[in-house]
């Protein structure tokens, strides 16, 4: 008898945290009126398939970040599905509906939320497996051989009316090159028609940019970057690195590249050269 009472007490005490979590889940769902995963690739089969079809375009760090975001959705989905189990147990049909009505102001909404959480759990499992296989089998990126012939970066936000372009090209004769830079605010016709500033540079500038890229491993970038959480208005960017034996293209929306500090170092270095050249062209600029 004593052992039975002890077991019963343990079960009752153990149910406390479960019921508390269920109460929180019910309260939040009644407040929000819907449930959906944070990660946009989990919101439908079409989005999941779109993400998986482009998996080779994503860098390993960005895929690892996706795994972290999906783990948050897994915890949220599990909490919701555990709450359903806690409320209805194994009951189905009208009996389950009657139990849900005691907790939810809109049972149809709650059932849609349960279905969304269950679907998200299936998608999480599939994407997790695909990412882990991609990471395991992908060869390690290496720095391209040969000289740097081209570097370009553009960044803009149409809603904000901002666009920036930085381009460095080696001359056709192979010696030296040309730096072109333009920043547009695009709020006036003058800004829209603004011509880029161009500067002639020697080989040392192209070599310096190549050295920064290699030291900062910017060559490890993926081909595509996009926020796991859907953002409706954000900046887009593109980058192109052209070497003698290999070209690297990259771009993104609402998410920057890996080694963004290295990219910033290259841009700031080239901006410094452009600013210095502008000062040389205007002897009175220092007065």
PDB file of N, CA and C in Angstrom, residues 13-117:
ATOM      1  N   UNK A  13       3.090  14.472  -9.006  1.00  0.00           N
ATOM      2  CA  UNK A  13       4.101  15.531  -8.997  1.00  0.00           C
ATOM      3  C   UNK A  13       4.718  15.698 -10.371  1.00  0.00           C
ATOM      4  N   UNK A  14       4.925  14.596 -11.086  1.00  0.00           N
ATOM      5  CA  UNK A  14       5.534  14.668 -12.405  1.00  0.00           C
ATOM      6  C   UNK A  14       4.631  15.300 -13.436  1.00  0.00           C
ATOM      7  N   UNK A  15       3.312  15.232 -13.218  1.00  0.00           N
ATOM      8  CA  UNK A  15       2.386  15.798 -14.192  1.00  0.00           C
ATOM      9  C   UNK A  15       2.299  17.310 -14.093  1.00  0.00           C
ATOM     10  N   UNK A  16       2.786  17.880 -12.989  1.00  0.00           N
ATOM     11  CA  UNK A  16       2.708  19.326 -12.793  1.00  0.00           C
ATOM     12  C   UNK A  16       3.360  20.126 -13.892  1.00  0.00           C
ATOM     13  N   UNK A  17       4.664  19.901 -14.188  1.00  0.00           N
ATOM     14  CA  UNK A  17       5.332  20.647 -15.260  1.00  0.00           C
ATOM     15  C   UNK A  17       4.687  20.441 -16.620  1.00  0.00           C
ATOM     16  N   UNK A  18       4.175  19.203 -16.868  1.00  0.00           N
ATOM     17  CA  UNK A  18       3.543  18.925 -18.158  1.00  0.00           C
ATOM     18  C   UNK A  18       2.290  19.772 -18.331  1.00  0.00           C
ATOM     19  N   UNK A  19       1.453  19.770 -17.293  1.00  0.00           N
ATOM     20  CA  UNK A  19       0.229  20.561 -17.359  1.00  0.00           C
ATOM     21  C   UNK A  19       0.538  22.053 -17.460  1.00  0.00           C
ATOM     22  N   UNK A  20       1.581  22.494 -16.767  1.00  0.00           N
ATOM     23  CA  UNK A  20       1.961  23.908 -16.830  1.00  0.00           C
ATOM     24  C   UNK A  20       2.373  24.293 -18.241  1.00  0.00           C
ATOM     25  N   UNK A  21       3.129  23.411 -18.895  1.00  0.00           N
ATOM     26  CA  UNK A  21       3.538  23.683 -20.275  1.00  0.00           C
ATOM     27  C   UNK A  21       2.324  23.677 -21.199  1.00  0.00           C
ATOM     28  N   UNK A  22       1.410  22.740 -20.977  1.00  0.00           N
ATOM     29  CA  UNK A  22       0.194  22.680 -21.786  1.00  0.00           C
ATOM     30  C   UNK A  22      -0.618  23.957 -21.630  1.00  0.00           C
ATOM     31  N   UNK A  23      -0.746  24.431 -20.400  1.00  0.00           N
ATOM     32  CA  UNK A  23      -1.491  25.672 -20.158  1.00  0.00           C
ATOM     33  C   UNK A  23      -0.864  26.844 -20.913  1.00  0.00           C
ATOM     34  N   UNK A  24       0.474  26.896 -20.942  1.00  0.00           N
ATOM     35  CA  UNK A  24       1.163  27.975 -21.660  1.00  0.00           C
ATOM     36  C   UNK A  24       0.922  27.872 -23.158  1.00  0.00           C
ATOM     37  N   UNK A  25       0.982  26.648 -23.674  1.00  0.00           N
ATOM     38  CA  UNK A  25       0.758  26.439 -25.107  1.00  0.00           C
ATOM     39  C   UNK A  25      -0.665  26.832 -25.481  1.00  0.00           C
ATOM     40  N   UNK A  26      -1.633  26.412 -24.687  1.00  0.00           N
ATOM     41  CA  UNK A  26      -3.037  26.746 -24.949  1.00  0.00           C
ATOM     42  C   UNK A  26      -3.247  28.256 -24.894  1.00  0.00           C
ATOM     43  N   UNK A  27      -2.679  28.882 -23.890  1.00  0.00           N
ATOM     44  CA  UNK A  27      -2.822  30.330 -23.733  1.00  0.00           C
ATOM     45  C   UNK A  27      -2.254  31.077 -24.935  1.00  0.00           C
ATOM     46  N   UNK A  28      -1.073  30.668 -25.390  1.00  0.00           N
ATOM     47  CA  UNK A  28      -0.418  31.336 -26.514  1.00  0.00           C
ATOM     48  C   UNK A  28      -1.190  31.113 -27.811  1.00  0.00           C
ATOM     49  N   UNK A  29      -1.677  29.896 -28.024  1.00  0.00           N
ATOM     50  CA  UNK A  29      -2.404  29.611 -29.259  1.00  0.00           C
ATOM     51  C   UNK A  29      -3.740  30.350 -29.288  1.00  0.00           C
ATOM     52  N   UNK A  30      -4.415  30.429 -28.171  1.00  0.00           N
ATOM     53  CA  UNK A  30      -5.666  31.198 -28.110  1.00  0.00           C
ATOM     54  C   UNK A  30      -5.417  32.681 -28.361  1.00  0.00           C
ATOM     55  N   UNK A  31      -4.248  33.143 -27.929  1.00  0.00           N
ATOM     56  CA  UNK A  31      -3.917  34.561 -28.105  1.00  0.00           C
ATOM     57  C   UNK A  31      -3.578  34.866 -29.559  1.00  0.00           C
ATOM     58  N   UNK A  32      -2.724  34.043 -30.167  1.00  0.00           N
ATOM     59  CA  UNK A  32      -2.251  34.323 -31.530  1.00  0.00           C
ATOM     60  C   UNK A  32      -3.283  33.941 -32.594  1.00  0.00           C
ATOM     61  N   UNK A  33      -4.019  32.884 -32.358  1.00  0.00           N
ATOM     62  CA  UNK A  33      -5.020  32.454 -33.326  1.00  0.00           C
ATOM     63  C   UNK A  33      -4.471  31.617 -34.468  1.00  0.00           C
ATOM     64  N   UNK A  34      -3.174  31.301 -34.462  1.00  0.00           N
ATOM     65  CA  UNK A  34      -2.601  30.461 -35.510  1.00  0.00           C
ATOM     66  C   UNK A  34      -1.232  29.964 -35.045  1.00  0.00           C
ATOM     67  N   UNK A  35      -0.707  28.999 -35.788  1.00  0.00           N
ATOM     68  CA  UNK A  35       0.658  28.521 -35.537  1.00  0.00           C
ATOM     69  C   UNK A  35       1.320  28.266 -36.867  1.00  0.00           C
ATOM     70  N   UNK A  36       2.558  28.711 -37.001  1.00  0.00           N
ATOM     71  CA  UNK A  36       3.353  28.409 -38.179  1.00  0.00           C
ATOM     72  C   UNK A  36       4.822  28.393 -37.787  1.00  0.00           C
ATOM     73  N   UNK A  37       5.654  27.637 -38.493  1.00  0.00           N
ATOM     74  CA  UNK A  37       7.079  27.603 -38.169  1.00  0.00           C
ATOM     75  C   UNK A  37       7.766  28.913 -38.509  1.00  0.00           C
ATOM     76  N   UNK A  38       8.818  29.235 -37.773  1.00  0.00           N
ATOM     77  CA  UNK A  38       9.609  30.420 -38.070  1.00  0.00           C
ATOM     78  C   UNK A  38      10.335  30.265 -39.411  1.00  0.00           C
ATOM     79  N   UNK A  39      10.903  29.088 -39.640  1.00  0.00           N
ATOM     80  CA  UNK A  39      11.704  28.840 -40.850  1.00  0.00           C
ATOM     81  C   UNK A  39      10.786  28.730 -42.058  1.00  0.00           C
ATOM     82  N   UNK A  40      11.006  29.575 -43.038  1.00  0.00           N
ATOM     83  CA  UNK A  40      10.106  29.607 -44.190  1.00  0.00           C
ATOM     84  C   UNK A  40      10.136  28.323 -45.015  1.00  0.00           C
ATOM     85  N   UNK A  41      11.245  27.575 -44.971  1.00  0.00           N
ATOM     86  CA  UNK A  41      11.337  26.329 -45.738  1.00  0.00           C
ATOM     87  C   UNK A  41      10.428  25.240 -45.158  1.00  0.00           C
ATOM     88  N   UNK A  42       9.918  25.462 -43.961  1.00  0.00           N
ATOM     89  CA  UNK A  42       9.056  24.485 -43.305  1.00  0.00           C
ATOM     90  C   UNK A  42       7.574  24.811 -43.470  1.00  0.00           C
ATOM     91  N   UNK A  43       7.253  25.896 -44.142  1.00  0.00           N
ATOM     92  CA  UNK A  43       5.876  26.362 -44.186  1.00  0.00           C
ATOM     93  C   UNK A  43       5.019  25.656 -45.235  1.00  0.00           C
ATOM     94  N   UNK A  44       5.657  24.974 -46.169  1.00  0.00           N
ATOM     95  CA  UNK A  44       4.902  24.199 -47.171  1.00  0.00           C
ATOM     96  C   UNK A  44       5.855  23.218 -47.842  1.00  0.00           C
ATOM     97  N   UNK A  45       5.286  22.200 -48.480  1.00  0.00           N
ATOM     98  CA  UNK A  45       6.123  21.241 -49.211  1.00  0.00           C
ATOM     99  C   UNK A  45       6.846  21.920 -50.374  1.00  0.00           C
ATOM    100  N   UNK A  46       6.171  22.905 -51.001  1.00  0.00           N
ATOM    101  CA  UNK A  46       6.783  23.605 -52.138  1.00  0.00           C
ATOM    102  C   UNK A  46       8.039  24.354 -51.695  1.00  0.00           C
ATOM    103  N   UNK A  47       7.968  25.036 -50.553  1.00  0.00           N
ATOM    104  CA  UNK A  47       9.144  25.766 -50.061  1.00  0.00           C
ATOM    105  C   UNK A  47      10.250  24.802 -49.649  1.00  0.00           C
ATOM    106  N   UNK A  48       9.867  23.709 -49.041  1.00  0.00           N
ATOM    107  CA  UNK A  48      10.873  22.714 -48.667  1.00  0.00           C
ATOM    108  C   UNK A  48      11.593  22.186 -49.902  1.00  0.00           C
ATOM    109  N   UNK A  49      10.830  21.836 -50.942  1.00  0.00           N
ATOM    110  CA  UNK A  49      11.439  21.308 -52.163  1.00  0.00           C
ATOM    111  C   UNK A  49      12.318  22.356 -52.832  1.00  0.00           C
ATOM    112  N   UNK A  50      11.885  23.625 -52.785  1.00  0.00           N
ATOM    113  CA  UNK A  50      12.701  24.688 -53.347  1.00  0.00           C
ATOM    114  C   UNK A  50      14.033  24.821 -52.637  1.00  0.00           C
ATOM    115  N   UNK A  51      14.002  24.722 -51.315  1.00  0.00           N
ATOM    116  CA  UNK A  51      15.243  24.798 -50.540  1.00  0.00           C
ATOM    117  C   UNK A  51      16.149  23.607 -50.863  1.00  0.00           C
ATOM    118  N   UNK A  52      15.583  22.410 -50.879  1.00  0.00           N
ATOM    119  CA  UNK A  52      16.388  21.212 -51.111  1.00  0.00           C
ATOM    120  C   UNK A  52      16.985  21.194 -52.516  1.00  0.00           C
ATOM    121  N   UNK A  53      16.257  21.723 -53.496  1.00  0.00           N
ATOM    122  CA  UNK A  53      16.771  21.724 -54.871  1.00  0.00           C
ATOM    123  C   UNK A  53      17.971  22.643 -55.030  1.00  0.00           C
ATOM    124  N   UNK A  54      18.123  23.613 -54.129  1.00  0.00           N
ATOM    125  CA  UNK A  54      19.249  24.546 -54.195  1.00  0.00           C
ATOM    126  C   UNK A  54      20.283  24.298 -53.097  1.00  0.00           C
ATOM    127  N   UNK A  55      20.243  23.126 -52.490  1.00  0.00           N
ATOM    128  CA  UNK A  55      21.084  22.870 -51.323  1.00  0.00           C
ATOM    129  C   UNK A  55      22.576  23.048 -51.618  1.00  0.00           C
ATOM    130  N   UNK A  56      22.999  22.689 -52.814  1.00  0.00           N
ATOM    131  CA  UNK A  56      24.417  22.802 -53.154  1.00  0.00           C
ATOM    132  C   UNK A  56      24.883  24.257 -53.259  1.00  0.00           C
ATOM    133  N   UNK A  57      23.928  25.200 -53.340  1.00  0.00           N
ATOM    134  CA  UNK A  57      24.278  26.621 -53.429  1.00  0.00           C
ATOM    135  C   UNK A  57      24.599  27.233 -52.067  1.00  0.00           C
ATOM    136  N   UNK A  58      24.196  26.565 -50.995  1.00  0.00           N
ATOM    137  CA  UNK A  58      24.362  27.142 -49.664  1.00  0.00           C
ATOM    138  C   UNK A  58      25.692  26.729 -49.053  1.00  0.00           C
ATOM    139  N   UNK A  59      26.293  27.634 -48.308  1.00  0.00           N
ATOM    140  CA  UNK A  59      27.541  27.329 -47.637  1.00  0.00           C
ATOM    141  C   UNK A  59      27.271  26.456 -46.417  1.00  0.00           C
ATOM    142  N   UNK A  60      28.304  25.803 -45.931  1.00  0.00           N
ATOM    143  CA  UNK A  60      28.145  24.955 -44.748  1.00  0.00           C
ATOM    144  C   UNK A  60      27.708  25.770 -43.532  1.00  0.00           C
ATOM    145  N   UNK A  61      28.318  26.943 -43.252  1.00  0.00           N
ATOM    146  CA  UNK A  61      27.832  27.726 -42.107  1.00  0.00           C
ATOM    147  C   UNK A  61      26.368  28.135 -42.225  1.00  0.00           C
ATOM    148  N   UNK A  62      25.907  28.471 -43.428  1.00  0.00           N
ATOM    149  CA  UNK A  62      24.506  28.869 -43.575  1.00  0.00           C
ATOM    150  C   UNK A  62      23.577  27.672 -43.363  1.00  0.00           C
ATOM    151  N   UNK A  63      23.990  26.488 -43.797  1.00  0.00           N
ATOM    152  CA  UNK A  63      23.185  25.289 -43.554  1.00  0.00           C
ATOM    153  C   UNK A  63      23.150  24.949 -42.067  1.00  0.00           C
ATOM    154  N   UNK A  64      24.275  25.134 -41.388  1.00  0.00           N
ATOM    155  CA  UNK A  64      24.305  24.896 -39.946  1.00  0.00           C
ATOM    156  C   UNK A  64      23.391  25.879 -39.216  1.00  0.00           C
ATOM    157  N   UNK A  65      23.325  27.097 -39.724  1.00  0.00           N
ATOM    158  CA  UNK A  65      22.417  28.084 -39.143  1.00  0.00           C
ATOM    159  C   UNK A  65      20.959  27.668 -39.352  1.00  0.00           C
ATOM    160  N   UNK A  66      20.674  27.102 -40.521  1.00  0.00           N
ATOM    161  CA  UNK A  66      19.329  26.602 -40.789  1.00  0.00           C
ATOM    162  C   UNK A  66      18.960  25.483 -39.821  1.00  0.00           C
ATOM    163  N   UNK A  67      19.917  24.608 -39.528  1.00  0.00           N
ATOM    164  CA  UNK A  67      19.673  23.535 -38.565  1.00  0.00           C
ATOM    165  C   UNK A  67      19.314  24.100 -37.191  1.00  0.00           C
ATOM    166  N   UNK A  68      20.005  25.162 -36.792  1.00  0.00           N
ATOM    167  CA  UNK A  68      19.719  25.777 -35.498  1.00  0.00           C
ATOM    168  C   UNK A  68      18.321  26.377 -35.461  1.00  0.00           C
ATOM    169  N   UNK A  69      17.933  27.068 -36.533  1.00  0.00           N
ATOM    170  CA  UNK A  69      16.597  27.642 -36.591  1.00  0.00           C
ATOM    171  C   UNK A  69      15.529  26.554 -36.589  1.00  0.00           C
ATOM    172  N   UNK A  70      15.786  25.456 -37.293  1.00  0.00           N
ATOM    173  CA  UNK A  70      14.809  24.378 -37.339  1.00  0.00           C
ATOM    174  C   UNK A  70      14.673  23.691 -35.980  1.00  0.00           C
ATOM    175  N   UNK A  71      15.741  23.673 -35.199  1.00  0.00           N
ATOM    176  CA  UNK A  71      15.653  23.088 -33.866  1.00  0.00           C
ATOM    177  C   UNK A  71      14.691  23.880 -32.993  1.00  0.00           C
ATOM    178  N   UNK A  72      14.676  25.201 -33.163  1.00  0.00           N
ATOM    179  CA  UNK A  72      13.713  26.019 -32.432  1.00  0.00           C
ATOM    180  C   UNK A  72      12.283  25.662 -32.845  1.00  0.00           C
ATOM    181  N   UNK A  73      12.075  25.487 -34.150  1.00  0.00           N
ATOM    182  CA  UNK A  73      10.739  25.113 -34.619  1.00  0.00           C
ATOM    183  C   UNK A  73      10.361  23.714 -34.146  1.00  0.00           C
ATOM    184  N   UNK A  74      11.341  22.823 -34.078  1.00  0.00           N
ATOM    185  CA  UNK A  74      11.075  21.470 -33.575  1.00  0.00           C
ATOM    186  C   UNK A  74      10.583  21.530 -32.133  1.00  0.00           C
ATOM    187  N   UNK A  75      11.213  22.340 -31.308  1.00  0.00           N
ATOM    188  CA  UNK A  75      10.806  22.465 -29.910  1.00  0.00           C
ATOM    189  C   UNK A  75       9.404  23.053 -29.805  1.00  0.00           C
ATOM    190  N   UNK A  76       9.094  24.043 -30.645  1.00  0.00           N
ATOM    191  CA  UNK A  76       7.757  24.659 -30.630  1.00  0.00           C
ATOM    192  C   UNK A  76       6.696  23.661 -31.096  1.00  0.00           C
ATOM    193  N   UNK A  77       7.011  22.942 -32.181  1.00  0.00           N
ATOM    194  CA  UNK A  77       6.055  21.977 -32.714  1.00  0.00           C
ATOM    195  C   UNK A  77       5.824  20.842 -31.722  1.00  0.00           C
ATOM    196  N   UNK A  78       6.888  20.378 -31.104  1.00  0.00           N
ATOM    197  CA  UNK A  78       6.764  19.291 -30.127  1.00  0.00           C
ATOM    198  C   UNK A  78       5.921  19.725 -28.931  1.00  0.00           C
ATOM    199  N   UNK A  79       6.127  20.959 -28.465  1.00  0.00           N
ATOM    200  CA  UNK A  79       5.342  21.460 -27.336  1.00  0.00           C
ATOM    201  C   UNK A  79       3.857  21.495 -27.688  1.00  0.00           C
ATOM    202  N   UNK A  80       3.531  21.878 -28.917  1.00  0.00           N
ATOM    203  CA  UNK A  80       2.137  21.946 -29.345  1.00  0.00           C
ATOM    204  C   UNK A  80       1.530  20.552 -29.456  1.00  0.00           C
ATOM    205  N   UNK A  81       2.274  19.627 -30.049  1.00  0.00           N
ATOM    206  CA  UNK A  81       1.767  18.269 -30.206  1.00  0.00           C
ATOM    207  C   UNK A  81       1.674  17.541 -28.863  1.00  0.00           C
ATOM    208  N   UNK A  82       2.598  17.833 -27.959  1.00  0.00           N
ATOM    209  CA  UNK A  82       2.524  17.262 -26.607  1.00  0.00           C
ATOM    210  C   UNK A  82       1.297  17.780 -25.866  1.00  0.00           C
ATOM    211  N   UNK A  83       0.966  19.058 -26.099  1.00  0.00           N
ATOM    212  CA  UNK A  83      -0.226  19.633 -25.461  1.00  0.00           C
ATOM    213  C   UNK A  83      -1.490  18.932 -25.959  1.00  0.00           C
ATOM    214  N   UNK A  84      -1.549  18.666 -27.252  1.00  0.00           N
ATOM    215  CA  UNK A  84      -2.709  17.941 -27.798  1.00  0.00           C
ATOM    216  C   UNK A  84      -2.825  16.564 -27.161  1.00  0.00           C
ATOM    217  N   UNK A  85      -1.692  15.871 -27.069  1.00  0.00           N
ATOM    218  CA  UNK A  85      -1.692  14.543 -26.457  1.00  0.00           C
ATOM    219  C   UNK A  85      -2.104  14.615 -25.000  1.00  0.00           C
ATOM    220  N   UNK A  86      -1.644  15.656 -24.313  1.00  0.00           N
ATOM    221  CA  UNK A  86      -1.967  15.838 -22.900  1.00  0.00           C
ATOM    222  C   UNK A  86      -3.465  16.067 -22.694  1.00  0.00           C
ATOM    223  N   UNK A  87      -4.081  16.758 -23.666  1.00  0.00           N
ATOM    224  CA  UNK A  87      -5.502  17.113 -23.535  1.00  0.00           C
ATOM    225  C   UNK A  87      -6.421  15.972 -23.957  1.00  0.00           C
ATOM    226  N   UNK A  88      -6.150  15.360 -25.110  1.00  0.00           N
ATOM    227  CA  UNK A  88      -7.102  14.368 -25.650  1.00  0.00           C
ATOM    228  C   UNK A  88      -6.645  12.931 -25.468  1.00  0.00           C
ATOM    229  N   UNK A  89      -5.368  12.710 -25.149  1.00  0.00           N
ATOM    230  CA  UNK A  89      -4.881  11.350 -25.014  1.00  0.00           C
ATOM    231  C   UNK A  89      -5.046  10.583 -26.311  1.00  0.00           C
ATOM    232  N   UNK A  90      -5.696   9.423 -26.220  1.00  0.00           N
ATOM    233  CA  UNK A  90      -5.917   8.598 -27.418  1.00  0.00           C
ATOM    234  C   UNK A  90      -7.322   8.769 -27.991  1.00  0.00           C
ATOM    235  N   UNK A  91      -8.076   9.656 -27.421  1.00  0.00           N
ATOM    236  CA  UNK A  91      -9.456   9.844 -27.872  1.00  0.00           C
ATOM    237  C   UNK A  91      -9.490  10.510 -29.245  1.00  0.00           C
ATOM    238  N   UNK A  92     -10.490  10.163 -30.029  1.00  0.00           N
ATOM    239  CA  UNK A  92     -10.632  10.704 -31.379  1.00  0.00           C
ATOM    240  C   UNK A  92     -12.063  11.180 -31.604  1.00  0.00           C
ATOM    241  N   UNK A  93     -12.284  11.806 -32.728  1.00  0.00           N
ATOM    242  CA  UNK A  93     -13.625  12.203 -33.124  1.00  0.00           C
ATOM    243  C   UNK A  93     -14.272  13.181 -32.168  1.00  0.00           C
ATOM    244  N   UNK A  94     -15.565  12.936 -31.885  1.00  0.00           N
ATOM    245  CA  UNK A  94     -16.342  13.857 -31.054  1.00  0.00           C
ATOM    246  C   UNK A  94     -15.803  13.954 -29.629  1.00  0.00           C
ATOM    247  N   UNK A  95     -15.300  12.851 -29.113  1.00  0.00           N
ATOM    248  CA  UNK A  95     -14.773  12.873 -27.751  1.00  0.00           C
ATOM    249  C   UNK A  95     -13.537  13.789 -27.661  1.00  0.00           C
ATOM    250  N   UNK A  96     -12.664  13.688 -28.666  1.00  0.00           N
ATOM    251  CA  UNK A  96     -11.478  14.548 -28.690  1.00  0.00           C
ATOM    252  C   UNK A  96     -11.882  16.011 -28.860  1.00  0.00           C
ATOM    253  N   UNK A  97     -12.860  16.252 -29.744  1.00  0.00           N
ATOM    254  CA  UNK A  97     -13.334  17.630 -29.964  1.00  0.00           C
ATOM    255  C   UNK A  97     -13.898  18.228 -28.690  1.00  0.00           C
ATOM    256  N   UNK A  98     -14.663  17.426 -27.953  1.00  0.00           N
ATOM    257  CA  UNK A  98     -15.260  17.905 -26.701  1.00  0.00           C
ATOM    258  C   UNK A  98     -14.179  18.308 -25.692  1.00  0.00           C
ATOM    259  N   UNK A  99     -13.107  17.549 -25.647  1.00  0.00           N
ATOM    260  CA  UNK A  99     -12.010  17.879 -24.731  1.00  0.00           C
ATOM    261  C   UNK A  99     -11.281  19.144 -25.180  1.00  0.00           C
ATOM    262  N   UNK A 100     -11.110  19.291 -26.477  1.00  0.00           N
ATOM    263  CA  UNK A 100     -10.429  20.479 -26.992  1.00  0.00           C
ATOM    264  C   UNK A 100     -11.251  21.740 -26.748  1.00  0.00           C
ATOM    265  N   UNK A 101     -12.563  21.604 -26.815  1.00  0.00           N
ATOM    266  CA  UNK A 101     -13.443  22.757 -26.595  1.00  0.00           C
ATOM    267  C   UNK A 101     -13.304  23.333 -25.189  1.00  0.00           C
ATOM    268  N   UNK A 102     -12.842  22.523 -24.265  1.00  0.00           N
ATOM    269  CA  UNK A 102     -12.660  22.992 -22.896  1.00  0.00           C
ATOM    270  C   UNK A 102     -11.429  23.896 -22.771  1.00  0.00           C
ATOM    271  N   UNK A 103     -10.557  23.854 -23.778  1.00  0.00           N
ATOM    272  CA  UNK A 103      -9.299  24.596 -23.692  1.00  0.00           C
ATOM    273  C   UNK A 103      -9.170  25.692 -24.749  1.00  0.00           C
ATOM    274  N   UNK A 104      -9.714  25.443 -25.931  1.00  0.00           N
ATOM    275  CA  UNK A 104      -9.486  26.370 -27.029  1.00  0.00           C
ATOM    276  C   UNK A 104     -10.765  27.126 -27.403  1.00  0.00           C
ATOM    277  N   UNK A 105     -10.614  28.404 -27.655  1.00  0.00           N
ATOM    278  CA  UNK A 105     -11.759  29.232 -28.056  1.00  0.00           C
ATOM    279  C   UNK A 105     -12.193  28.920 -29.484  1.00  0.00           C
ATOM    280  N   UNK A 106     -11.277  28.411 -30.292  1.00  0.00           N
ATOM    281  CA  UNK A 106     -11.580  28.058 -31.686  1.00  0.00           C
ATOM    282  C   UNK A 106     -10.939  26.701 -31.960  1.00  0.00           C
ATOM    283  N   UNK A 107     -11.738  25.655 -31.882  1.00  0.00           N
ATOM    284  CA  UNK A 107     -11.212  24.299 -32.032  1.00  0.00           C
ATOM    285  C   UNK A 107     -10.691  24.056 -33.449  1.00  0.00           C
ATOM    286  N   UNK A 108     -11.386  24.590 -34.450  1.00  0.00           N
ATOM    287  CA  UNK A 108     -10.938  24.412 -35.835  1.00  0.00           C
ATOM    288  C   UNK A 108      -9.554  25.024 -36.025  1.00  0.00           C
ATOM    289  N   UNK A 109      -9.338  26.196 -35.452  1.00  0.00           N
ATOM    290  CA  UNK A 109      -8.024  26.837 -35.521  1.00  0.00           C
ATOM    291  C   UNK A 109      -6.978  25.976 -34.835  1.00  0.00           C
ATOM    292  N   UNK A 110      -7.310  25.428 -33.678  1.00  0.00           N
ATOM    293  CA  UNK A 110      -6.364  24.600 -32.936  1.00  0.00           C
ATOM    294  C   UNK A 110      -5.998  23.355 -33.733  1.00  0.00           C
ATOM    295  N   UNK A 111      -6.967  22.747 -34.388  1.00  0.00           N
ATOM    296  CA  UNK A 111      -6.689  21.541 -35.171  1.00  0.00           C
ATOM    297  C   UNK A 111      -5.812  21.859 -36.380  1.00  0.00           C
ATOM    298  N   UNK A 112      -6.017  23.033 -36.989  1.00  0.00           N
ATOM    299  CA  UNK A 112      -5.124  23.460 -38.082  1.00  0.00           C
ATOM    300  C   UNK A 112      -3.704  23.646 -37.573  1.00  0.00           C
ATOM    301  N   UNK A 113      -3.587  24.192 -36.358  1.00  0.00           N
ATOM    302  CA  UNK A 113      -2.266  24.392 -35.764  1.00  0.00           C
ATOM    303  C   UNK A 113      -1.584  23.049 -35.505  1.00  0.00           C
ATOM    304  N   UNK A 114      -2.340  22.063 -35.009  1.00  0.00           N
ATOM    305  CA  UNK A 114      -1.772  20.725 -34.783  1.00  0.00           C
ATOM    306  C   UNK A 114      -1.298  20.117 -36.096  1.00  0.00           C
ATOM    307  N   UNK A 115      -2.097  20.267 -37.157  1.00  0.00           N
ATOM    308  CA  UNK A 115      -1.712  19.735 -38.467  1.00  0.00           C
ATOM    309  C   UNK A 115      -0.451  20.427 -38.986  1.00  0.00           C
ATOM    310  N   UNK A 116      -0.364  21.750 -38.777  1.00  0.00           N
ATOM    311  CA  UNK A 116       0.806  22.503 -39.239  1.00  0.00           C
ATOM    312  C   UNK A 116       2.057  22.065 -38.494  1.00  0.00           C
ATOM    313  N   UNK A 117       1.918  21.822 -37.188  1.00  0.00           N
ATOM    314  CA  UNK A 117       3.065  21.383 -36.390  1.00  0.00           C
ATOM    315  C   UNK A 117       3.514  19.985 -36.811  1.00  0.00           C
TER     316      UNK A 117
END
